[in-house]
Amino acid sequence: MSVQARSPAPLPSSLSVPSRNAGTPVSASQTRNPITIRLRKILGTNFTDEATTEALRTLSELYGTQSTSVSGSKAQTNGTDSDDDWSDEDADVGLVVEDHREGLNETASRARKNLRRDLENKLAQGSQQFLQAFSEVDQKLDELQNHVAAMRVACDEAETQLRLSSEASQSLLDRAESLRSEREEVEMRKSIVMLFLNRFTLNDEEAEAITSRDVPIGPRFFEAMNKTEHIRNDCRVLMSGEDGPTKAGLDIMASTSSYLEQGYEKIYRWCSFEFRQMGRDTQLEVDSTMQQAICRLSQRPELLSEALAFLTQTRQTGLLSAFLDALTRGGPSGLPRPIELHAHDPIRYVGDMLAWVHQAIAAECEFLESLFGLGGGQEDDGRTRRMVGAVRTFKGSEEEGWVKELLNSAVMKLCVPLKVRVQQTVRSQESSIVSYKVANLLQYYMLTMRRTIGEDALLSTTLSEITDVSYKVFFDAIEAHGRALLRISLAPDDASLTPPLPILEHAQLLREIMQVYDSSLLDDTTAEPGRTFNRILDVMLDPAMEMCAAAAEEKARYRPQWDRAVFVLNCWCYLQNVLEAFEFTSEKRRTIQEKIDGRVKSLEDEHYENILRDASLYDTVAIIKSKSPSDRLSHVLPAQQLQPTLARFSLWLSSPEVVHSPRLSALTSPSLHSTIHRVSLARVTKAYAQLCEEVRKPENRYEAASTLLGMERPFGQAGVLWAIFGLEEESEEFAAD
């Protein structure tokens, strides 16, 4: 209960403080009055600071307890009095409140009088409580000291007994220390021995994986083999020291050698069994276990050779059986159909057999490459995967040697049935174009097989022999056709100069053969495309050209007026035009062109002589060429004879034969017609120019030579004759000369 603040009581009149006015000075007696000073001090005191507030709160707690106890005692007295009549309770409550107010006033007055005493009593009471508490603490400390003393005595006794025990067991401790050191040394030696055994010996599981038949070939077996080889390599390093081989090293080498031999024998038995299971399947897959087994077994070539012998026998039998089934039975459920059903179509029949063999070889080659770890599509020890159709190059490695040998052996039994059927088909053909298509197909597969399995393989050799037989049959057919063509004679009553029907049929056959060769592109790999085709061109064209010339000569004997020269040129030009569409015939075209040029030269001479005869200049030109230099031309060819000749020549210049020759119009080549006629006219112009020159010479003694030549066209001027013939360029060249 806090002390309630009261308003100060009014001071007596004698102690009242006079009010200060601004103009009234305060007297000195008033300023030194103790009561005034005291009142001012009390009035000026600040009760809001923390220390004062705390002091007042403490006093309130101190005296609040006492006032509560006083009011409580009065309430108990009133309560006992009201037991007799509790119905007067409301009246008693008013009395209690009044008594409580009186108690508070008494407490405040007593506090002002007995504040010091109350404080001293409170401090004394607190000191008594502290003394009582410290007396209890002191008693507890005395008990603790007694316990510590007893503990010290017990520790001294234990220390004494421990010292006595230590002195008594010192020898045992020394012995135990020595035994501990020996145990550590033994443990270290044991660890070394265990490490040595783990590194240089096989445990029971690893030995069982190598020697036991119950453990299959797999990762566990190969790990044991790897460890055995690693042990042997490490042992060789140890035995190569300064001390030389040791008994332990020799024992390790002997035991590991025994394990390795047993492991290789196990691999050999497993591979032999697996190879026997590879039956008639043409598509075989090789797992990693088989690849690793073959790689391991390659370190024992004799065992590998024996195991691969089983594989060779199995694959030979399987491929032969599959090939015969493909020929006679076809595929599963009859699809694809048997190959021999197409025996009536030789090209398809032979092509299907060769395609089946090629597919089987490709599958077998892929299988063998996977078996020896040569495939995969990426670089492997400097090798890259071969592109499809590229030439297979064997670099001499051991694995490639095995692949080549096994591939050759696997397809060995296919050669005989393939060769018999192909040769029978080829020899039964009567059409040369079919024979050539078959031979061309065989040559393509022969080149493909050489690129795949090498030139020395048995199948490549067989295909080469079959190809040679096919080409021999083909060449025999076209040679027979050529001999038959030579025996053909022309119809005497036929006046045409175009190529006859046998030549047209022969040229059509040649065109078909060239189209087959051009579509095959067998000579793409050679430096000179078409070189291998030249023999066919010689066999086909030489008899045809010879037939044209011989038949023309024979017909000319029965019909002299028939123009054999134009006929031969027409036939040869037609044969040359047949070759124009194919670039690989360029060499033969040059040969034919040389022969045509010879015939054209002869025809130019004949046409030149015919023009001279038609122009009435033949005899005159012959006289000029045959006379001796000492003879005068006027004596041999007088002017009376020369003038009619020049008149007939002028008349001939007006005829249509100057522009177009009826004989040359029979030529099928317009370029030859134009060339031969222009060359002949040029020679006629030069002959006329020579005639004019001889006439104008004084030693020939012609009177009025210029008048004689100028009477008729071309008036003794060769340039005019060049213009008449339409040979402007030759005219300019002649004028320059």
XYZ file of C-alpha atoms in Angstrom:
737
model
C 0.000 0.000 0.000
C 1.525 3.247 -1.079
C 1.497 6.410 0.930
C -1.121 8.802 -0.382
C 0.069 12.304 -1.086
C -1.588 14.877 1.043
C -2.021 18.585 0.476
C 0.025 20.563 2.959
C -1.878 21.930 5.954
C -2.361 25.672 6.112
C 0.401 27.397 7.917
C -0.194 29.663 10.863
C -0.519 33.277 10.212
C 2.725 33.966 11.924
C 4.503 31.529 9.588
C 2.790 32.538 6.368
C 5.118 33.557 3.593
C 4.430 37.026 2.407
C 3.784 37.329 -1.267
C 6.549 38.732 -3.372
C 5.942 41.726 -5.393
C 8.158 42.896 -8.119
C 8.809 46.151 -6.429
C 8.996 44.943 -2.754
C 12.442 43.742 -1.641
C 12.768 40.671 0.604
C 14.173 41.382 4.034
C 17.339 39.666 5.264
C 15.597 38.283 8.388
C 13.067 36.440 6.230
C 15.757 34.827 4.033
C 17.636 33.513 7.087
C 14.535 32.117 8.860
C 15.070 28.288 9.334
C 11.445 27.487 8.904
C 11.287 29.429 5.684
C 14.418 27.684 4.413
C 12.970 24.351 5.396
C 9.670 25.011 3.699
C 11.361 26.199 0.565
C 13.507 23.105 0.537
C 10.481 20.895 0.978
C 8.501 22.721 -1.666
C 11.406 22.648 -4.068
C 12.013 18.907 -3.672
C 11.428 16.815 -6.875
C 9.697 13.496 -6.146
C 9.820 12.274 -9.737
C 13.448 11.120 -9.856
C 14.128 7.376 -9.737
C 15.926 7.259 -6.351
C 13.139 9.113 -4.530
C 10.489 7.015 -6.174
C 12.273 3.835 -5.139
C 12.650 5.103 -1.517
C 8.982 5.967 -1.280
C 8.014 2.553 -2.725
C 10.163 0.850 -0.051
C 8.554 2.874 2.722
C 5.106 2.096 1.360
C 5.858 -1.615 1.449
C 7.285 -1.323 4.967
C 4.353 0.503 6.517
C 1.732 -1.033 4.289
C 2.353 -4.386 5.954
C 1.869 -2.920 9.432
C -1.389 -1.062 8.523
C -2.779 -4.260 7.037
C -2.051 -6.193 10.184
C -3.755 -3.472 12.393
C -6.906 -3.368 10.236
C -7.052 -7.117 10.213
C -6.947 -7.338 13.991
C -9.820 -4.851 14.239
C -11.795 -6.764 11.697
C -11.368 -9.969 13.710
C -12.654 -8.169 16.864
C -15.659 -6.935 14.961
C -16.178 -10.322 13.506
C -16.360 -12.049 16.862
C -18.746 -9.445 18.031
C -20.998 -10.011 15.020
C -21.312 -13.726 15.549
C -24.247 -13.243 17.775
C -26.128 -11.160 15.283
C -24.901 -11.373 11.731
C -27.945 -9.679 10.384
C -26.345 -6.290 11.205
C -23.574 -6.906 8.616
C -24.135 -3.818 6.500
C -23.837 -1.533 9.499
C -20.615 -3.232 10.529
C -19.069 -2.679 7.051
C -19.359 1.050 7.459
C -17.672 0.852 10.831
C -14.814 -1.190 9.339
C -14.169 1.358 6.628
C -14.105 4.107 9.139
C -11.706 2.161 11.357
C -9.483 1.512 8.315
C -9.201 5.225 7.629
C -8.299 5.876 11.218
C -5.642 3.126 11.073
C -4.019 4.686 8.056
C -3.796 8.014 9.746
C -2.247 6.443 12.828
C 0.306 4.573 10.701
C 1.355 7.715 8.855
C 1.793 9.643 12.076
C 3.700 6.825 13.690
C 5.916 6.540 10.631
C 6.840 10.175 10.811
C 7.800 9.780 14.457
C 9.479 6.310 14.427
C 11.035 6.167 10.909
C 14.600 5.788 12.136
C 13.712 3.191 14.738
C 11.686 1.210 12.275
C 14.548 1.222 9.815
C 17.043 0.129 12.423
C 14.679 -2.664 13.557
C 14.311 -3.778 9.926
C 18.114 -3.832 9.457
C 18.548 -5.742 12.707
C 15.951 -8.282 11.648
C 17.759 -8.776 8.284
C 21.097 -9.177 10.050
C 19.613 -11.866 12.262
C 18.425 -13.742 9.170
C 21.898 -13.470 7.572
C 23.555 -14.768 10.745
C 21.207 -17.707 10.937
C 21.845 -18.565 7.237
C 25.629 -18.262 7.627
C 25.548 -20.464 10.723
C 23.905 -23.200 8.664
C 26.508 -22.749 5.879
C 29.325 -22.949 8.372
C 27.896 -26.164 9.765
C 27.730 -27.681 6.247
C 31.325 -26.615 5.506
C 32.495 -28.339 8.661
C 30.814 -31.533 7.521
C 32.415 -31.180 4.044
C 35.840 -30.707 5.586
C 35.435 -33.925 7.553
C 34.495 -35.805 4.389
C 37.516 -34.389 2.454
C 39.843 -35.418 5.210
C 38.452 -38.963 5.163
C 38.839 -39.051 1.352
C 42.448 -37.908 1.571
C 43.233 -40.710 4.002
C 41.633 -43.260 1.641
C 43.600 -41.909 -1.383
C 46.852 -42.136 0.548
C 46.121 -45.743 1.366
C 45.252 -46.519 -2.322
C 48.428 -44.803 -3.549
C 50.486 -46.857 -1.160
C 48.874 -50.104 -2.310
C 49.284 -49.102 -6.008
C 52.978 -48.367 -5.539
C 53.460 -51.721 -3.854
C 51.560 -53.492 -6.683
C 53.551 -51.662 -9.383
C 56.826 -52.649 -7.834
C 55.627 -56.230 -7.605
C 54.381 -56.449 -11.316
C 57.204 -54.555 -13.054
C 58.686 -57.730 -14.481
C 55.309 -58.766 -15.828
C 54.891 -55.387 -17.493
C 58.279 -55.638 -19.131
C 57.399 -59.103 -20.421
C 54.076 -57.857 -21.718
C 55.783 -54.952 -23.507
C 58.220 -57.278 -25.207
C 55.367 -59.582 -26.217
C 53.429 -56.616 -27.593
C 56.428 -55.574 -29.693
C 56.807 -59.092 -30.999
C 53.103 -59.220 -31.808
C 53.313 -55.994 -33.816
C 56.273 -57.343 -35.747
C 54.434 -60.591 -36.434
C 51.342 -58.682 -37.563
C 53.441 -56.569 -39.903
C 55.070 -59.677 -41.369
C 51.661 -61.277 -41.700
C 50.322 -58.261 -43.572
C 53.347 -58.328 -45.879
C 52.895 -62.037 -46.512
C 49.162 -61.563 -47.161
C 49.857 -58.740 -49.581
C 52.456 -60.879 -51.328
C 50.060 -63.815 -51.543
C 47.210 -61.624 -52.755
C 49.414 -60.200 -55.472
C 51.316 -63.303 -56.539
C 48.777 -66.082 -55.954
C 45.204 -66.843 -56.890
C 42.548 -67.302 -54.266
C 40.244 -70.287 -54.251
C 37.476 -68.570 -56.209
C 39.851 -67.413 -58.934
C 41.495 -70.830 -59.182
C 38.055 -72.414 -59.396
C 36.992 -69.977 -62.142
C 39.962 -71.081 -64.260
C 40.020 -74.824 -63.612
C 36.431 -75.802 -62.844
C 34.037 -76.795 -65.613
C 31.115 -75.649 -63.522
C 32.155 -72.020 -63.896
C 31.229 -70.800 -67.402
C 33.359 -68.580 -69.604
C 32.532 -65.033 -68.598
C 33.740 -61.933 -66.780
C 34.751 -63.907 -63.693
C 36.904 -66.253 -65.765
C 38.565 -63.444 -67.723
C 39.316 -61.495 -64.546
C 41.087 -64.564 -63.144
C 43.052 -64.934 -66.397
C 44.008 -61.257 -66.306
C 45.244 -61.602 -62.748
C 47.281 -64.700 -63.651
C 49.007 -62.896 -66.505
C 49.587 -59.871 -64.296
C 51.178 -62.139 -61.653
C 53.533 -63.595 -64.264
C 54.553 -60.158 -65.487
C 55.270 -58.939 -61.938
C 57.157 -62.135 -61.153
C 59.380 -61.654 -64.205
C 60.234 -58.180 -62.945
C 61.176 -59.587 -59.525
C 63.272 -62.382 -61.037
C 65.220 -59.957 -63.198
C 66.950 -58.418 -60.155
C 70.606 -58.710 -59.136
C 70.053 -61.840 -57.025
C 68.573 -63.712 -59.957
C 65.627 -66.142 -59.864
C 64.403 -67.256 -56.468
C 62.659 -70.472 -55.479
C 59.451 -68.567 -54.716
C 59.572 -66.897 -58.118
C 60.080 -70.206 -59.891
C 57.220 -71.763 -57.947
C 54.938 -68.839 -58.816
C 55.847 -69.065 -62.504
C 55.197 -72.818 -62.514
C 51.809 -72.538 -60.778
C 50.603 -69.641 -62.935
C 51.775 -71.433 -66.085
C 49.685 -74.426 -65.088
C 46.672 -72.219 -64.462
C 47.093 -70.448 -67.800
C 47.328 -73.683 -69.728
C 44.190 -74.964 -68.042
C 42.478 -71.664 -68.833
C 43.447 -71.841 -72.529
C 42.264 -75.444 -72.693
C 38.960 -74.354 -71.186
C 38.621 -71.543 -73.749
C 39.447 -73.993 -76.561
C 36.796 -76.482 -75.434
C 34.206 -73.725 -75.056
C 34.959 -72.165 -78.468
C 34.888 -75.574 -80.152
C 31.499 -76.271 -78.649
C 30.142 -72.851 -79.640
C 31.497 -73.174 -83.200
C 29.760 -76.521 -83.627
C 26.472 -74.855 -82.683
C 26.768 -72.270 -85.486
C 24.713 -74.175 -88.016
C 22.783 -72.949 -90.998
C 22.173 -69.427 -89.824
C 23.456 -66.920 -92.360
C 23.122 -64.005 -89.950
C 25.378 -64.603 -86.971
C 26.046 -62.323 -84.026
C 29.135 -62.300 -81.883
C 28.918 -61.261 -78.246
C 31.707 -59.702 -76.223
C 32.469 -62.998 -74.476
C 33.242 -64.729 -77.771
C 35.375 -61.799 -78.943
C 37.417 -61.833 -75.755
C 37.764 -65.625 -75.897
C 39.140 -65.473 -79.451
C 41.471 -62.638 -78.453
C 42.787 -64.766 -75.553
C 43.069 -67.881 -77.669
C 45.074 -66.011 -80.315
C 48.022 -66.197 -77.891
C 47.964 -69.971 -78.511
C 47.856 -70.185 -82.342
C 47.765 -73.993 -82.384
C 44.654 -74.085 -80.185
C 43.049 -71.257 -82.152
C 43.730 -73.069 -85.430
C 42.098 -76.257 -84.155
C 39.061 -74.356 -82.861
C 38.658 -72.415 -86.119
C 38.794 -75.692 -88.050
C 35.465 -76.618 -86.445
C 34.101 -73.187 -87.407
C 35.254 -73.678 -91.013
C 33.582 -77.062 -91.328
C 30.380 -75.777 -89.779
C 30.198 -72.678 -91.975
C 31.044 -74.604 -95.163
C 28.257 -77.053 -94.540
C 25.824 -74.354 -93.456
C 26.456 -72.059 -96.432
C 26.299 -74.902 -98.961
C 23.032 -76.167 -97.501
C 21.586 -72.645 -97.428
C 22.654 -72.054 -101.060
C 21.050 -75.294 -102.262
C 17.885 -74.459 -100.341
C 17.794 -71.016 -101.941
C 18.138 -72.665 -105.357
C 15.532 -75.392 -104.917
C 13.292 -74.589 -101.931
C 13.380 -70.819 -101.535
C 13.036 -68.950 -98.270
C 10.759 -69.603 -95.305
C 7.157 -70.255 -96.386
C 8.327 -70.180 -100.006
C 9.354 -66.500 -99.985
C 11.544 -65.572 -101.692
C 10.804 -68.107 -104.384
C 13.442 -70.677 -105.461
C 16.097 -69.246 -107.737
C 15.882 -72.102 -110.237
C 12.315 -71.114 -111.078
C 13.893 -68.284 -113.103
C 16.274 -70.553 -115.032
C 14.468 -69.616 -118.253
C 15.687 -66.026 -117.765
C 19.493 -66.382 -117.826
C 20.277 -62.859 -116.688
C 17.979 -63.018 -113.682
C 18.988 -66.606 -112.915
C 22.710 -65.856 -112.870
C 22.156 -62.493 -111.160
C 20.109 -64.046 -108.323
C 22.770 -66.689 -107.673
C 25.588 -64.152 -107.639
C 23.577 -61.758 -105.471
C 22.899 -64.532 -102.939
C 26.597 -65.449 -102.833
C 27.590 -61.805 -102.471
C 25.122 -61.288 -99.621
C 26.326 -64.455 -97.891
C 29.958 -63.344 -98.204
C 29.122 -59.893 -96.828
C 27.376 -61.440 -93.820
C 30.216 -63.930 -93.318
C 32.829 -61.187 -93.570
C 30.983 -59.052 -91.038
C 30.708 -62.048 -88.720
C 34.439 -62.822 -88.946
C 35.438 -59.188 -88.465
C 33.284 -59.009 -85.361
C 34.764 -62.308 -84.176
C 38.302 -60.925 -84.353
C 37.361 -57.399 -83.234
C 38.113 -55.650 -86.529
C 34.742 -53.889 -86.993
C 32.928 -51.185 -84.985
C 32.810 -48.095 -87.196
C 35.573 -46.196 -85.419
C 39.324 -46.101 -85.576
C 40.913 -49.135 -83.961
C 44.701 -49.372 -83.805
C 45.059 -47.140 -86.833
C 42.336 -48.948 -88.835
C 39.200 -47.276 -90.073
C 35.964 -48.876 -91.121
C 35.882 -49.723 -94.836
C 33.269 -47.920 -96.895
C 30.715 -49.978 -98.801
C 32.125 -50.865 -102.237
C 35.651 -49.739 -101.380
C 38.596 -51.989 -102.072
C 39.420 -54.149 -99.069
C 43.106 -53.908 -98.233
C 44.691 -56.497 -95.955
C 47.539 -54.788 -94.102
C 49.193 -58.015 -93.026
C 47.997 -58.178 -89.434
C 47.427 -61.584 -87.882
C 43.694 -61.003 -87.390
C 43.198 -59.936 -91.021
C 45.083 -63.041 -92.131
C 42.690 -65.243 -90.147
C 39.667 -63.389 -91.572
C 40.930 -63.799 -95.128
C 41.670 -67.492 -94.698
C 38.375 -68.293 -92.945
C 36.341 -66.326 -95.480
C 38.013 -68.191 -98.322
C 37.413 -71.541 -96.639
C 33.785 -70.804 -95.735
C 32.701 -70.160 -99.347
C 34.889 -72.877 -100.850
C 32.063 -75.385 -101.308
C 29.898 -72.797 -103.068
C 32.246 -72.613 -106.039
C 31.404 -75.983 -107.597
C 27.564 -75.695 -107.786
C 27.827 -72.035 -108.796
C 30.358 -72.763 -111.553
C 28.395 -75.712 -112.968
C 25.116 -73.816 -113.174
C 26.591 -70.614 -114.613
C 28.636 -72.410 -117.270
C 25.638 -74.495 -118.250
C 23.553 -71.327 -118.585
C 26.210 -69.465 -120.571
C 26.903 -72.271 -123.041
C 23.218 -72.736 -123.745
C 22.756 -69.160 -124.979
C 22.377 -68.420 -128.684
C 21.904 -64.659 -128.465
C 25.152 -62.731 -128.413
C 23.581 -59.793 -126.578
C 22.341 -62.079 -123.782
C 25.778 -63.706 -123.618
C 27.387 -60.293 -123.294
C 24.966 -59.209 -120.549
C 25.716 -62.376 -118.600
C 29.463 -61.948 -119.104
C 29.236 -58.312 -118.098
C 27.306 -59.285 -114.951
C 29.890 -61.939 -114.095
C 32.713 -59.464 -114.584
C 31.041 -56.980 -112.242
C 30.712 -59.558 -109.467
C 34.243 -60.781 -110.120
C 35.609 -57.266 -109.542
C 33.386 -56.908 -106.464
C 34.648 -60.175 -104.981
C 38.249 -59.204 -105.647
C 37.692 -55.996 -103.715
C 35.990 -57.890 -100.898
C 37.973 -61.095 -100.378
C 41.078 -60.492 -102.481
C 42.278 -61.711 -105.868
C 43.812 -64.907 -104.482
C 40.564 -66.218 -102.994
C 39.112 -69.368 -104.493
C 35.766 -67.722 -105.238
C 37.496 -64.855 -107.044
C 39.455 -67.364 -109.118
C 36.285 -69.323 -109.900
C 34.429 -66.174 -110.956
C 37.396 -65.186 -113.100
C 37.280 -68.558 -114.859
C 33.514 -68.322 -115.349
C 33.889 -64.778 -116.694
C 36.550 -65.895 -119.165
C 34.296 -68.711 -120.336
C 31.393 -66.297 -120.713
C 33.446 -63.837 -122.739
C 34.774 -66.679 -124.874
C 31.213 -67.751 -125.627
C 30.322 -64.154 -126.413
C 33.316 -63.573 -128.672
C 32.698 -66.872 -130.439
C 29.148 -65.703 -131.091
C 30.088 -62.282 -132.507
C 32.976 -63.749 -134.492
C 30.587 -66.256 -136.010
C 28.223 -63.386 -136.740
C 31.061 -61.518 -138.421
C 32.019 -64.533 -140.540
C 28.398 -64.930 -141.554
C 28.313 -61.244 -142.469
C 31.318 -61.680 -144.771
C 29.490 -64.396 -146.667
C 26.570 -62.086 -147.468
C 26.495 -60.686 -151.033
C 24.531 -57.688 -152.263
C 21.545 -58.008 -154.567
C 22.644 -57.159 -158.148
C 19.307 -55.589 -159.010
C 19.368 -53.209 -156.014
C 20.512 -49.777 -157.248
C 20.417 -48.098 -153.846
C 23.628 -46.829 -152.245
C 22.406 -46.894 -148.620
C 23.663 -49.475 -146.061
C 21.981 -52.846 -146.605
C 19.772 -54.591 -144.068
C 22.506 -56.953 -142.701
C 24.670 -53.917 -141.892
C 21.746 -52.208 -140.156
C 21.006 -55.307 -138.050
C 24.687 -55.710 -137.199
C 24.920 -52.046 -136.189
C 21.821 -52.398 -134.005
C 23.388 -55.366 -132.217
C 26.558 -53.338 -131.691
C 24.527 -50.418 -130.353
C 22.816 -52.656 -127.780
C 26.155 -54.082 -126.675
C 27.582 -50.585 -126.267
C 24.556 -49.497 -124.242
C 25.049 -52.448 -121.903
C 28.713 -51.616 -121.498
C 28.005 -47.918 -120.975
C 25.452 -48.667 -118.238
C 27.798 -51.087 -116.471
C 30.737 -48.641 -116.134
C 33.202 -51.480 -115.587
C 36.120 -49.315 -116.676
C 35.633 -46.555 -114.091
C 38.642 -47.807 -112.151
C 40.985 -47.845 -115.160
C 43.043 -44.957 -116.452
C 41.691 -45.357 -120.026
C 37.930 -46.033 -120.062
C 36.837 -48.196 -123.025
C 40.165 -49.889 -123.513
C 38.709 -53.322 -122.714
C 35.879 -52.685 -125.195
C 38.191 -52.102 -128.172
C 38.432 -55.814 -128.859
C 34.653 -56.037 -129.167
C 34.666 -53.083 -131.554
C 37.378 -54.691 -133.661
C 35.534 -57.997 -133.830
C 32.222 -56.311 -134.639
C 33.284 -53.503 -137.005
C 36.196 -54.918 -138.974
C 34.124 -57.690 -140.623
C 31.306 -55.212 -141.325
C 33.641 -52.736 -143.028
C 35.385 -55.502 -144.915
C 32.030 -56.888 -146.036
C 30.995 -53.472 -147.355
C 34.155 -53.096 -149.427
C 34.211 -56.689 -150.703
C 30.508 -56.800 -151.541
C 30.763 -53.452 -153.346
C 33.665 -54.712 -155.482
C 31.781 -57.902 -156.289
C 28.610 -56.026 -157.224
C 30.556 -53.555 -159.355
C 31.756 -56.416 -161.546
C 28.160 -57.323 -162.353
C 26.963 -53.717 -162.527
C 29.743 -51.333 -163.659
C 27.520 -48.269 -163.548
C 26.831 -48.790 -159.856
C 28.801 -46.322 -157.688
C 30.652 -48.567 -155.252
C 32.766 -45.714 -153.785
C 29.673 -43.813 -152.590
C 28.163 -47.041 -151.231
C 31.270 -47.870 -149.172
C 31.426 -44.321 -147.790
C 27.740 -44.434 -146.844
C 28.171 -47.735 -144.985
C 31.323 -46.659 -143.180
C 29.880 -43.290 -142.192
C 26.795 -45.041 -140.846
C 28.955 -47.325 -138.687
C 30.916 -44.306 -137.495
C 27.710 -42.478 -136.582
C 26.639 -45.470 -134.486
C 29.788 -44.970 -132.368
C 29.341 -41.204 -131.978
C 27.012 -41.477 -128.974
C 29.588 -43.288 -126.817
C 32.758 -41.614 -125.599
C 34.668 -44.854 -125.004
C 34.711 -45.527 -128.805
C 36.915 -42.539 -129.633
C 39.916 -44.658 -130.591
C 37.912 -46.817 -132.964
C 36.274 -43.737 -134.453
C 39.701 -42.351 -135.277
C 40.616 -45.605 -136.994
C 37.429 -45.560 -139.079
C 37.960 -41.897 -139.894
C 41.400 -42.668 -141.297
C 39.905 -45.280 -143.601
C 37.123 -42.898 -144.594
C 39.680 -40.203 -145.371
C 41.450 -42.605 -147.744
C 38.191 -43.385 -149.522
C 37.313 -39.684 -149.659
C 40.690 -38.932 -151.260
C 40.032 -41.507 -153.980
C 36.537 -40.154 -154.522
C 37.938 -36.605 -154.788
C 40.295 -37.726 -157.557
C 37.464 -39.470 -159.432
C 35.151 -36.509 -159.008
C 37.879 -34.112 -160.182
C 38.455 -36.142 -163.333
C 34.718 -36.357 -163.955
C 34.369 -32.575 -163.655
C 37.267 -32.078 -166.078
C 35.566 -34.399 -168.573
C 32.203 -32.684 -168.131
C 33.880 -29.271 -168.534
C 35.885 -30.447 -171.650
C 39.180 -29.652 -169.935
C 40.400 -33.194 -169.315
C 42.373 -33.562 -172.570
C 43.754 -30.035 -172.343
C 44.998 -30.501 -168.784
C 46.485 -33.892 -169.735
C 48.384 -32.296 -172.663
C 49.799 -29.563 -170.403
C 50.993 -32.098 -167.845
C 52.425 -34.539 -170.398
C 54.289 -32.139 -172.710
C 57.999 -31.746 -172.374
C 59.470 -28.359 -171.473
C 61.130 -28.043 -174.871
C 57.874 -28.422 -176.787
C 55.793 -25.390 -177.589
C 52.244 -25.603 -176.370
C 50.922 -23.870 -179.526
C 52.265 -26.758 -181.619
C 50.699 -29.422 -179.380
C 47.508 -27.514 -178.635
C 46.859 -25.014 -181.403
C 44.563 -22.054 -180.857
C 41.917 -23.498 -183.218
C 41.601 -26.509 -180.874
C 41.844 -24.491 -177.634
C 39.090 -21.993 -178.503
C 36.231 -24.592 -178.730
C 37.470 -26.131 -175.482
C 37.208 -22.804 -173.716
C 33.757 -22.260 -175.210
C 32.494 -25.639 -173.931
C 34.030 -24.859 -170.501
C 32.200 -21.510 -170.426
C 28.988 -23.299 -171.326
C 29.563 -25.833 -168.518
C 29.949 -22.989 -166.012
C 26.303 -22.123 -166.656
C 25.073 -25.667 -165.831
C 23.666 -26.705 -162.397
C 26.481 -29.237 -161.940
C 28.701 -26.375 -160.805
C 26.637 -26.000 -157.643
C 25.399 -29.568 -157.068
C 26.880 -32.854 -158.218
C 24.322 -35.557 -159.077
C 26.783 -38.305 -158.183
C 27.654 -36.902 -154.756
C 24.006 -36.352 -153.888
C 23.817 -40.079 -153.143
C 26.124 -39.569 -150.148
C 24.242 -39.766 -146.841
C 26.656 -37.315 -145.251
C 26.042 -33.733 -146.500
C 29.388 -32.630 -145.127
C 31.227 -35.182 -147.290
C 29.231 -34.069 -150.322
C 30.171 -30.424 -149.785
C 33.807 -31.160 -148.945
C 34.476 -33.426 -151.933
C 32.765 -31.070 -154.398
C 34.533 -27.962 -153.072
C 37.938 -29.641 -153.168
C 37.338 -30.835 -156.729
C 36.228 -27.370 -157.861
C 39.312 -25.850 -156.255
C 41.524 -28.269 -158.176
C 39.646 -27.380 -161.398
C 40.267 -23.699 -160.699
C 43.977 -24.325 -160.206
C 44.087 -26.381 -163.448
C 42.416 -23.510 -165.328
C 44.853 -21.031 -163.796
C 47.760 -23.226 -164.933
C 46.264 -23.336 -168.460
C 46.004 -19.541 -168.571
C 49.574 -19.233 -167.353
C 50.881 -21.604 -170.038
C 48.953 -19.811 -172.766
C 50.310 -16.435 -171.706
C 53.913 -17.584 -171.740
C 55.791 -16.087 -174.722
C 57.731 -19.294 -175.417
C 54.478 -21.100 -176.237
C 53.974 -18.669 -179.229
C 50.237 -18.007 -178.936
C 49.096 -14.978 -180.981
C 46.784 -12.652 -179.096
C 46.830 -14.917 -176.036
C 44.867 -12.445 -173.921
C 42.239 -12.146 -176.640
C 42.023 -15.914 -176.943
C 41.470 -16.363 -173.195
C 39.186 -13.334 -172.836
C 36.664 -14.408 -175.401
C 34.834 -16.812 -173.022
C 34.140 -16.927 -169.312
C 35.952 -16.643 -167.014
C 37.980 -14.418 -169.362
C 41.332 -15.882 -168.454
C 41.014 -14.792 -164.794
C 41.222 -17.442 -162.081
C 39.791 -15.030 -159.508
C 36.579 -14.811 -161.492
C 36.395 -18.585 -161.573
C 36.812 -18.730 -157.738
C 33.882 -16.347 -157.458
C 31.768 -18.391 -159.863
C 32.370 -21.526 -157.844
C 31.500 -19.666 -154.647
C 34.932 -20.192 -153.127
C 35.588 -16.706 -151.826
C 38.208 -17.613 -149.274
C 40.167 -19.663 -151.780
C 39.851 -16.748 -154.202
C 41.418 -14.314 -151.722
C 44.202 -16.782 -150.931
C 44.881 -17.262 -154.640
C 45.011 -13.515 -155.218
C 47.477 -13.114 -152.366
C 49.674 -15.815 -153.835
